[in-house]
């Protein structure tokens, strides 16, 4: 019932030329992919060029962040409307790297979610605990706090229009993937949180994807878990062959 979603978060990688090269290869390989919904999230500078290349393609475009205002004197910021204009359908919000290095908070993520939805974008909202919190045994508490903070509006329509990405901070870029069981436990918690808030229907409809050192070798085991609906892939999305293998994890 929930279509698998594989999204590539390119982070601060790829010039426009390099982006075009990667997307050309992805289009060649994945043109007939129907089972998995595919999203690529290049840096802002490559969105326009990649957006043009993806017109009419099964691969969809996403951004890695946005601001909550539509336009105005906000130097350096990019609005949801601008993302839409560049061809985006998705936007990653609340990534731990933005929380850690750019002052992102649950409150600002909540404002960005509302602004992105108003423009028809699908937010991929990231939550995840640090190693310190996991070792303290407070993972569940942290995840709930992030969800409550990002979705303070308590609006079922908002949650239904979002994808949630569980990304344990200790698994990002470390080569240390969460075990399938560790990921599945937190995915179950996220779905329970959704059920408590908005009922079984909303919980069943919610796509929860996993991120953190996902590779072509680990994806199968991750996707075998019931409550895991896809992956947010960093490093392994920068190479066409490895990203294609992840998208086609079911083969
Ligand atoms: P890596 O796959 O490089 O660990 O990055 C995960 C991530 O942060 C995706 O958003």
PDB file of N, CA and C in Angstrom, residues 3 5 7 17 29 33 40 44 64 68 71 75 101 119 132-133 138 144 160 179-180 197 206 214:
ATOM      1  N   UNK A   3       4.049   3.057  -1.242  1.00  0.00           N
ATOM      2  CA  UNK A   3       5.054   2.869  -2.296  1.00  0.00           C
ATOM      3  C   UNK A   3       6.452   3.151  -1.745  1.00  0.00           C
ATOM      4  N   UNK A   5      10.101   4.467  -1.294  1.00  0.00           N
ATOM      5  CA  UNK A   5      10.707   5.733  -1.727  1.00  0.00           C
ATOM      6  C   UNK A   5      12.207   5.670  -1.473  1.00  0.00           C
ATOM      7  N   UNK A   7      15.412   8.126  -1.845  1.00  0.00           N
ATOM      8  CA  UNK A   7      15.818   9.502  -2.138  1.00  0.00           C
ATOM      9  C   UNK A   7      17.325   9.634  -1.959  1.00  0.00           C
ATOM     10  N   UNK A  17      27.892  20.579 -13.903  1.00  0.00           N
ATOM     11  CA  UNK A  17      28.338  19.605 -14.910  1.00  0.00           C
ATOM     12  C   UNK A  17      28.313  18.179 -14.374  1.00  0.00           C
ATOM     13  N   UNK A  29      19.388   4.385 -16.839  1.00  0.00           N
ATOM     14  CA  UNK A  29      19.221   3.114 -16.130  1.00  0.00           C
ATOM     15  C   UNK A  29      17.822   2.917 -15.561  1.00  0.00           C
ATOM     16  N   UNK A  33      11.568   2.372 -14.269  1.00  0.00           N
ATOM     17  CA  UNK A  33      11.325   1.944 -12.890  1.00  0.00           C
ATOM     18  C   UNK A  33       9.920   2.360 -12.453  1.00  0.00           C
ATOM     19  N   UNK A  40      15.933  12.625  -6.413  1.00  0.00           N
ATOM     20  CA  UNK A  40      17.312  13.098  -6.228  1.00  0.00           C
ATOM     21  C   UNK A  40      17.277  14.517  -5.679  1.00  0.00           C
ATOM     22  N   UNK A  44      21.421  23.417  -4.340  1.00  0.00           N
ATOM     23  CA  UNK A  44      20.583  24.448  -4.976  1.00  0.00           C
ATOM     24  C   UNK A  44      21.069  24.834  -6.374  1.00  0.00           C
ATOM     25  N   UNK A  64      17.354  20.290  -0.558  1.00  0.00           N
ATOM     26  CA  UNK A  64      17.890  19.833   0.729  1.00  0.00           C
ATOM     27  C   UNK A  64      17.459  20.710   1.904  1.00  0.00           C
ATOM     28  N   UNK A  68      11.063  29.655   5.094  1.00  0.00           N
ATOM     29  CA  UNK A  68       9.607  29.600   5.209  1.00  0.00           C
ATOM     30  C   UNK A  68       8.879  30.785   4.596  1.00  0.00           C
ATOM     31  N   UNK A  71       9.103  35.351  -0.401  1.00  0.00           N
ATOM     32  CA  UNK A  71      10.125  36.217  -0.997  1.00  0.00           C
ATOM     33  C   UNK A  71      10.415  37.366  -0.041  1.00  0.00           C
ATOM     34  N   UNK A  75      18.721  37.377   2.678  1.00  0.00           N
ATOM     35  CA  UNK A  75      19.918  37.052   1.903  1.00  0.00           C
ATOM     36  C   UNK A  75      20.345  35.595   2.102  1.00  0.00           C
ATOM     37  N   UNK A 101      24.815  22.234  12.321  1.00  0.00           N
ATOM     38  CA  UNK A 101      25.714  23.286  11.807  1.00  0.00           C
ATOM     39  C   UNK A 101      25.022  24.583  11.454  1.00  0.00           C
ATOM     40  N   UNK A 119       3.119  25.267  -0.839  1.00  0.00           N
ATOM     41  CA  UNK A 119       3.581  25.344  -2.220  1.00  0.00           C
ATOM     42  C   UNK A 119       3.445  24.001  -2.944  1.00  0.00           C
ATOM     43  N   UNK A 132      25.270   9.693  21.857  1.00  0.00           N
ATOM     44  CA  UNK A 132      25.195   9.962  23.292  1.00  0.00           C
ATOM     45  C   UNK A 132      23.793   9.657  23.830  1.00  0.00           C
ATOM     46  N   UNK A 133      22.785  10.113  23.113  1.00  0.00           N
ATOM     47  CA  UNK A 133      21.402   9.889  23.565  1.00  0.00           C
ATOM     48  C   UNK A 133      21.036   8.412  23.488  1.00  0.00           C
ATOM     49  N   UNK A 138      17.768   7.060  25.819  1.00  0.00           N
ATOM     50  CA  UNK A 138      16.629   7.985  25.687  1.00  0.00           C
ATOM     51  C   UNK A 138      16.242   8.235  24.220  1.00  0.00           C
ATOM     52  N   UNK A 144      10.369  11.288  19.927  1.00  0.00           N
ATOM     53  CA  UNK A 144       9.027  11.849  20.191  1.00  0.00           C
ATOM     54  C   UNK A 144       9.080  13.364  20.326  1.00  0.00           C
ATOM     55  N   UNK A 160      -0.085  13.654   6.909  1.00  0.00           N
ATOM     56  CA  UNK A 160      -0.366  12.795   5.756  1.00  0.00           C
ATOM     57  C   UNK A 160       0.380  13.246   4.501  1.00  0.00           C
ATOM     58  N   UNK A 179      21.371  -1.577  12.715  1.00  0.00           N
ATOM     59  CA  UNK A 179      20.915  -2.903  12.303  1.00  0.00           C
ATOM     60  C   UNK A 179      19.453  -2.768  11.880  1.00  0.00           C
ATOM     61  N   UNK A 180      18.991  -3.735  11.091  1.00  0.00           N
ATOM     62  CA  UNK A 180      17.596  -3.685  10.645  1.00  0.00           C
ATOM     63  C   UNK A 180      16.672  -3.637  11.851  1.00  0.00           C
ATOM     64  N   UNK A 197      -1.705  10.071  17.629  1.00  0.00           N
ATOM     65  CA  UNK A 197      -2.162  11.416  17.274  1.00  0.00           C
ATOM     66  C   UNK A 197      -3.378  11.434  16.369  1.00  0.00           C
ATOM     67  N   UNK A 206       1.405   6.629   6.489  1.00  0.00           N
ATOM     68  CA  UNK A 206       2.650   7.402   6.625  1.00  0.00           C
ATOM     69  C   UNK A 206       3.873   6.621   6.130  1.00  0.00           C
ATOM     70  N   UNK A 214      23.424   3.861   4.253  1.00  0.00           N
ATOM     71  CA  UNK A 214      22.768   2.859   3.401  1.00  0.00           C
ATOM     72  C   UNK A 214      23.638   2.633   2.169  1.00  0.00           C
TER      73      UNK A 214
END
